[in-house]
Amino acid sequence: MSTITTKDADNSKHQCAACGDSDDGGGSLKACTACNLVKYCNRTCQIAHRPAHKKACKKRLAELFDEKLFKQPPPDEDCPICYLRLPIEGQSTYLSCCGKMLCDGCVYANTVAAADTERYKCVFCRTEAPSSDGEEIERTKKRVEGNDVQAMLNLGSHYRLGTNGLRQDHAKALELYHKSAKLGNRCAHYNLSVCCEKDIRKATYHRQLGAMAGNVHARYNLGCAEGKAGNMDRAFKHWMISANDGCDKSMKRVQEGFKRGFVTKDDYAKTTRAYGISIDEMKSDDRDRYASAFATKEVNSNNN
């Protein structure tokens, strides 16, 4: 059996990389499912060629993964009340009655403007607010039964922290986080990365999945880990992507990187523009009023 190199196989798309036999364009050869660089007659040829192909396969697999990892994710969804992009820094409220995520600006505006009888009803579906932590938990559990990924995340956090009347149960929290993450919740991946931070491999895995789905905190932490490892190019790639989505911490890192020569003038200008656009998309008068009221409340609480 003759053996040809991977490079030769790349130049001849209709030849088996192991034995060199051709299918004359008939489509009978099967591509390597990992890298798609080479093709084989059968499983026997694939196994025989594995030692020669292994290095190139792993390299291409890493390149394909990086293409996904460093791709700009889609922006956050919009608030269903004001139709502005939801904030990324936590100024959002999940409503267990209807399963909607609203910006705190809309929730605050309703609280201030509505009549006393309407003030504490859901802004979206007008359901009465829960009268106790227990009622809130029961509503959340019902949403979990309907495969609501955000409800799974919230309930998992209550178990992890032992809040809202639930006993602390880390196993139950992880179970809910994993289920939520499996169904596509990027914040669940971030929470799992925090829970698994002692296991660097698992933490990195969940940070990467969370970052690719659009969680800026997972992306920021990936940048920090790469920077700590001395991989500054990869670190600033992560920070520029999350800064593009409006992450303040990442934008500060990019500014520092530009001053130190790690970020080019062109990349810095593009990131600054994208950051500004994201901030504008998440900004509203109601959100500013909520932030001001919350800050005042915090000051008064600390003074007391």
Coordinates of C-alpha atoms in Angstrom, one line a residue:
M1 CA 0.0 0.0 0.0
S2 CA 1.5 3.4 -1.0
T3 CA 1.2 6.4 1.3
I4 CA 0.9 10.0 0.2
T5 CA 1.3 13.1 2.4
T6 CA -1.5 15.2 3.7
K7 CA -0.4 18.0 1.4
D8 CA -0.7 15.8 -1.6
A9 CA -4.1 14.7 -0.5
D10 CA -5.2 18.3 -0.2
N11 CA -4.2 18.9 -3.8
S12 CA -6.1 15.9 -5.0
K13 CA -9.6 16.0 -3.6
H14 CA -10.6 12.8 -5.2
Q15 CA -7.8 10.6 -3.8
C16 CA -7.6 8.5 -0.7
A17 CA -5.0 10.0 1.6
A18 CA -3.7 6.6 2.6
C19 CA -3.7 4.4 -0.5
G20 CA -3.9 7.0 -3.2
D21 CA -6.8 5.4 -5.0
S22 CA -9.1 7.8 -6.8
D23 CA -12.9 7.8 -7.0
D24 CA -12.8 9.9 -10.2
G25 CA -15.2 12.4 -8.6
G26 CA -17.8 9.8 -7.8
G27 CA -18.1 10.8 -4.2
S28 CA -17.3 7.4 -2.7
L29 CA -14.5 8.8 -0.5
K30 CA -15.3 9.9 3.0
A31 CA -13.7 13.0 4.5
C32 CA -12.1 13.0 7.9
T33 CA -15.0 14.1 10.2
A34 CA -12.7 16.1 12.5
C35 CA -10.8 18.4 10.1
N36 CA -12.3 17.7 6.7
L37 CA -8.8 18.1 5.2
V38 CA -8.4 14.6 3.7
K39 CA -10.5 11.7 2.4
Y40 CA -10.4 7.9 2.7
C41 CA -11.7 4.8 0.9
N42 CA -12.7 3.2 4.1
R43 CA -12.1 2.9 7.8
T44 CA -9.0 0.7 7.3
C45 CA -7.3 3.4 5.2
Q46 CA -8.2 6.0 7.8
I47 CA -6.7 4.0 10.6
A48 CA -3.5 3.3 8.6
H49 CA -3.1 7.0 7.8
R50 CA -3.8 8.2 11.3
P51 CA -0.1 8.5 12.5
A52 CA 0.8 10.7 9.4
H53 CA -2.4 12.8 9.7
K54 CA -2.7 13.2 13.4
K55 CA -0.6 16.4 13.8
A56 CA -2.3 18.2 10.8
C57 CA -5.7 17.1 12.0
K58 CA -5.2 18.5 15.5
K59 CA -3.9 21.7 14.1
R60 CA -6.8 22.2 11.8
L61 CA -9.3 21.2 14.5
A62 CA -7.8 23.9 16.8
E63 CA -8.0 26.5 13.9
L64 CA -11.7 25.6 13.4
F65 CA -12.4 25.9 17.1
D66 CA -10.7 29.3 17.3
E67 CA -12.8 30.5 14.3
K68 CA -15.9 29.8 16.4
L69 CA -14.4 31.1 19.7
F70 CA -13.3 34.4 18.3
K71 CA -16.4 35.1 16.3
Q72 CA -18.4 38.1 17.4
P73 CA -21.6 36.7 19.0
P74 CA -25.1 38.1 18.3
P75 CA -26.2 40.9 20.7
D76 CA -28.5 40.5 23.6
E77 CA -32.3 40.2 23.0
D78 CA -34.5 43.3 23.4
C79 CA -36.6 44.2 26.3
P80 CA -40.2 43.3 25.3
I81 CA -41.5 46.6 26.7
C82 CA -39.2 49.3 25.4
Y83 CA -37.7 47.3 22.6
L84 CA -34.2 48.4 23.5
R85 CA -31.4 46.0 23.9
L86 CA -31.2 44.5 27.4
P87 CA -28.3 45.7 29.5
I88 CA -25.4 43.3 30.0
E89 CA -24.4 44.4 33.5
G90 CA -27.3 42.9 35.4
Q91 CA -29.9 45.7 35.2
S92 CA -32.6 43.2 34.1
T93 CA -35.4 41.4 35.9
Y94 CA -36.8 37.9 35.2
L95 CA -40.5 37.6 35.8
S96 CA -41.5 34.1 36.9
C97 CA -45.2 34.7 36.1
C98 CA -44.7 35.0 32.3
G99 CA -41.0 34.1 31.8
K100 CA -40.1 37.5 30.3
M101 CA -36.8 39.3 31.0
L102 CA -37.4 43.0 31.3
C103 CA -35.0 45.9 31.7
D104 CA -35.1 47.5 35.2
G105 CA -35.8 50.8 33.6
C106 CA -39.2 49.6 32.5
V107 CA -39.9 47.9 35.8
Y108 CA -38.9 51.1 37.7
A109 CA -41.0 53.4 35.4
N110 CA -44.1 51.3 36.0
T111 CA -43.5 51.3 39.8
V112 CA -43.2 55.1 39.8
A113 CA -46.0 56.0 37.3
A114 CA -48.7 53.3 37.9
A115 CA -51.6 53.7 40.3
D116 CA -51.2 52.0 43.7
T117 CA -53.4 49.1 42.7
E118 CA -51.3 48.4 39.5
R119 CA -47.8 49.3 40.8
Y120 CA -46.7 45.9 41.8
K121 CA -48.3 43.9 39.0
C122 CA -46.1 42.4 36.2
V123 CA -45.3 45.1 33.7
F124 CA -45.8 42.6 30.9
C125 CA -48.7 40.3 31.7
R126 CA -50.2 42.2 34.6
T127 CA -50.1 39.3 37.0
E128 CA -50.0 40.2 40.7
A129 CA -46.5 40.1 42.2
P130 CA -45.8 37.0 44.4
S131 CA -46.8 37.7 48.0
S132 CA -43.9 35.6 49.5
D133 CA -40.6 34.0 48.6
G134 CA -42.4 30.6 48.7
E135 CA -44.9 31.7 46.1
E136 CA -42.0 33.0 43.9
I137 CA -40.2 29.7 44.2
E138 CA -43.4 27.8 43.2
R139 CA -43.8 29.9 40.2
T140 CA -40.2 29.4 39.2
K141 CA -40.5 25.6 39.6
K142 CA -43.5 25.6 37.3
R143 CA -41.5 27.5 34.7
V144 CA -38.7 24.9 35.1
E145 CA -41.2 22.1 34.4
G146 CA -41.9 23.9 31.1
N147 CA -38.1 23.9 30.2
D148 CA -37.7 27.6 30.9
V149 CA -33.9 27.9 30.9
Q150 CA -33.8 31.2 32.8
A151 CA -36.1 29.7 35.5
M152 CA -33.6 26.8 35.8
L153 CA -30.8 29.2 36.2
N154 CA -32.6 31.3 38.9
L155 CA -33.8 28.2 40.8
G156 CA -30.2 26.8 40.6
S157 CA -28.8 30.0 42.1
H158 CA -31.4 29.9 45.0
Y159 CA -30.2 26.4 45.8
R160 CA -26.6 27.3 45.5
L161 CA -26.9 30.3 47.8
G162 CA -29.7 28.9 50.1
T163 CA -32.0 31.9 49.4
N164 CA -35.8 32.4 49.1
G165 CA -36.5 29.8 51.8
L166 CA -34.6 27.0 50.1
R167 CA -31.9 24.9 51.9
Q168 CA -28.5 25.2 50.3
D169 CA -28.0 22.3 47.9
H170 CA -25.0 22.5 45.6
A171 CA -25.8 19.2 43.9
K172 CA -29.3 20.4 42.9
A173 CA -27.8 23.8 41.8
L174 CA -25.3 22.1 39.5
E175 CA -28.1 19.8 38.1
L176 CA -30.2 22.8 37.2
Y177 CA -27.2 24.8 35.8
H178 CA -26.2 21.8 33.6
K179 CA -29.8 21.4 32.3
S180 CA -30.1 25.1 31.6
A181 CA -26.7 25.2 29.8
K182 CA -27.6 22.1 27.8
L183 CA -30.6 24.0 26.5
G184 CA -28.5 26.9 25.5
N185 CA -28.4 29.4 28.4
R186 CA -25.1 31.2 28.2
C187 CA -25.4 32.5 31.8
A188 CA -25.7 28.9 33.0
H189 CA -22.3 28.2 31.4
Y190 CA -20.8 31.2 33.2
N191 CA -22.2 30.1 36.5
L192 CA -20.8 26.6 35.9
S193 CA -17.4 28.1 35.2
V194 CA -17.6 29.8 38.6
C195 CA -18.7 26.6 40.4
C196 CA -15.9 24.6 38.7
E197 CA -13.1 27.2 39.0
K198 CA -10.9 24.8 40.9
D199 CA -11.0 22.5 37.9
I200 CA -9.3 24.7 35.3
R201 CA -10.2 22.5 32.4
K202 CA -13.9 22.4 33.2
A203 CA -14.0 26.1 34.0
T204 CA -12.4 27.0 30.7
Y205 CA -14.8 24.7 28.8
H206 CA -17.8 26.5 30.3
R207 CA -16.3 29.9 29.8
Q208 CA -15.7 29.2 26.2
L209 CA -19.2 27.9 25.6
G210 CA -20.6 30.9 27.5
A211 CA -18.4 33.4 25.6
M212 CA -19.4 31.9 22.2
A213 CA -23.0 32.3 23.1
G214 CA -22.5 35.9 24.1
N215 CA -21.8 36.1 27.8
V216 CA -19.4 39.0 28.2
H217 CA -18.3 38.0 31.7
A218 CA -17.2 34.6 30.6
R219 CA -15.4 36.3 27.7
Y220 CA -13.7 38.7 30.0
N221 CA -12.5 35.9 32.3
L222 CA -11.1 34.0 29.3
G223 CA -9.1 37.1 28.4
C224 CA -7.8 37.3 31.9
A225 CA -6.8 33.7 31.9
E226 CA -5.0 34.0 28.5
G227 CA -3.2 37.2 29.7
K228 CA -2.1 35.4 32.9
A229 CA -0.7 32.6 30.7
G230 CA 1.2 35.2 28.6
N231 CA -1.0 34.8 25.5
M232 CA -1.5 38.5 25.1
D233 CA -2.8 38.3 21.5
R234 CA -5.6 35.9 22.4
A235 CA -6.3 37.9 25.6
F236 CA -6.9 41.1 23.7
K237 CA -9.0 39.3 21.1
H238 CA -11.3 38.2 23.9
W239 CA -11.4 41.7 25.5
M240 CA -12.1 43.4 22.1
I241 CA -15.0 41.1 21.4
S242 CA -16.6 41.7 24.8
A243 CA -15.9 45.4 24.6
N244 CA -17.7 45.5 21.3
D245 CA -20.8 44.3 23.2
G246 CA -20.5 47.1 25.7
C247 CA -18.4 45.5 28.5
D248 CA -16.8 48.3 30.5
K249 CA -14.1 46.2 32.1
S250 CA -13.0 44.8 28.7
M251 CA -13.0 48.3 27.2
K252 CA -10.6 49.5 29.9
R253 CA -8.3 46.5 29.2
V254 CA -8.3 47.4 25.5
Q255 CA -7.5 51.0 26.3
E256 CA -4.5 49.8 28.4
G257 CA -3.5 47.5 25.6
F258 CA -3.5 50.3 23.1
K259 CA -1.2 52.4 25.4
R260 CA 1.1 49.4 25.8
G261 CA 1.2 48.5 22.2
F262 CA -0.7 45.3 22.3
V263 CA -3.7 46.7 20.4
T264 CA -3.2 48.4 17.0
K265 CA -4.6 51.9 16.3
D266 CA -7.1 50.5 13.8
D267 CA -8.3 47.8 16.2
Y268 CA -8.6 50.3 19.0
A269 CA -10.6 52.7 16.8
K270 CA -13.0 49.9 15.7
T271 CA -13.5 48.6 19.2
T272 CA -14.1 52.1 20.6
R273 CA -16.8 52.7 17.9
A274 CA -18.5 49.4 18.5
Y275 CA -18.4 49.9 22.3
G276 CA -20.0 53.3 21.9
I277 CA -22.8 51.9 19.6
S278 CA -23.5 49.1 22.1
I279 CA -23.7 51.6 25.0
D280 CA -26.1 53.8 23.0
E281 CA -28.3 50.8 22.2
M282 CA -28.7 49.9 25.9
K283 CA -29.2 53.4 27.1
S284 CA -32.6 55.1 27.9
D285 CA -33.9 57.8 30.3
D286 CA -35.8 55.2 32.3
R287 CA -32.7 53.1 32.8
D288 CA -30.7 56.1 33.9
R289 CA -33.5 57.1 36.4
Y290 CA -33.5 53.5 37.8
A291 CA -29.7 53.6 38.1
S292 CA -29.8 56.9 39.9
A293 CA -32.6 55.7 42.3
F294 CA -30.7 52.5 43.0
A295 CA -27.5 54.3 43.7
T296 CA -29.3 56.7 46.1
K297 CA -30.9 53.7 47.9
E298 CA -27.5 52.0 48.3
V299 CA -26.0 55.2 49.8
N300 CA -28.9 55.6 52.2
S301 CA -28.6 51.9 53.2
N302 CA -24.9 52.2 53.9
N303 CA -25.4 55.3 56.0
N304 CA -28.0 53.6 58.1

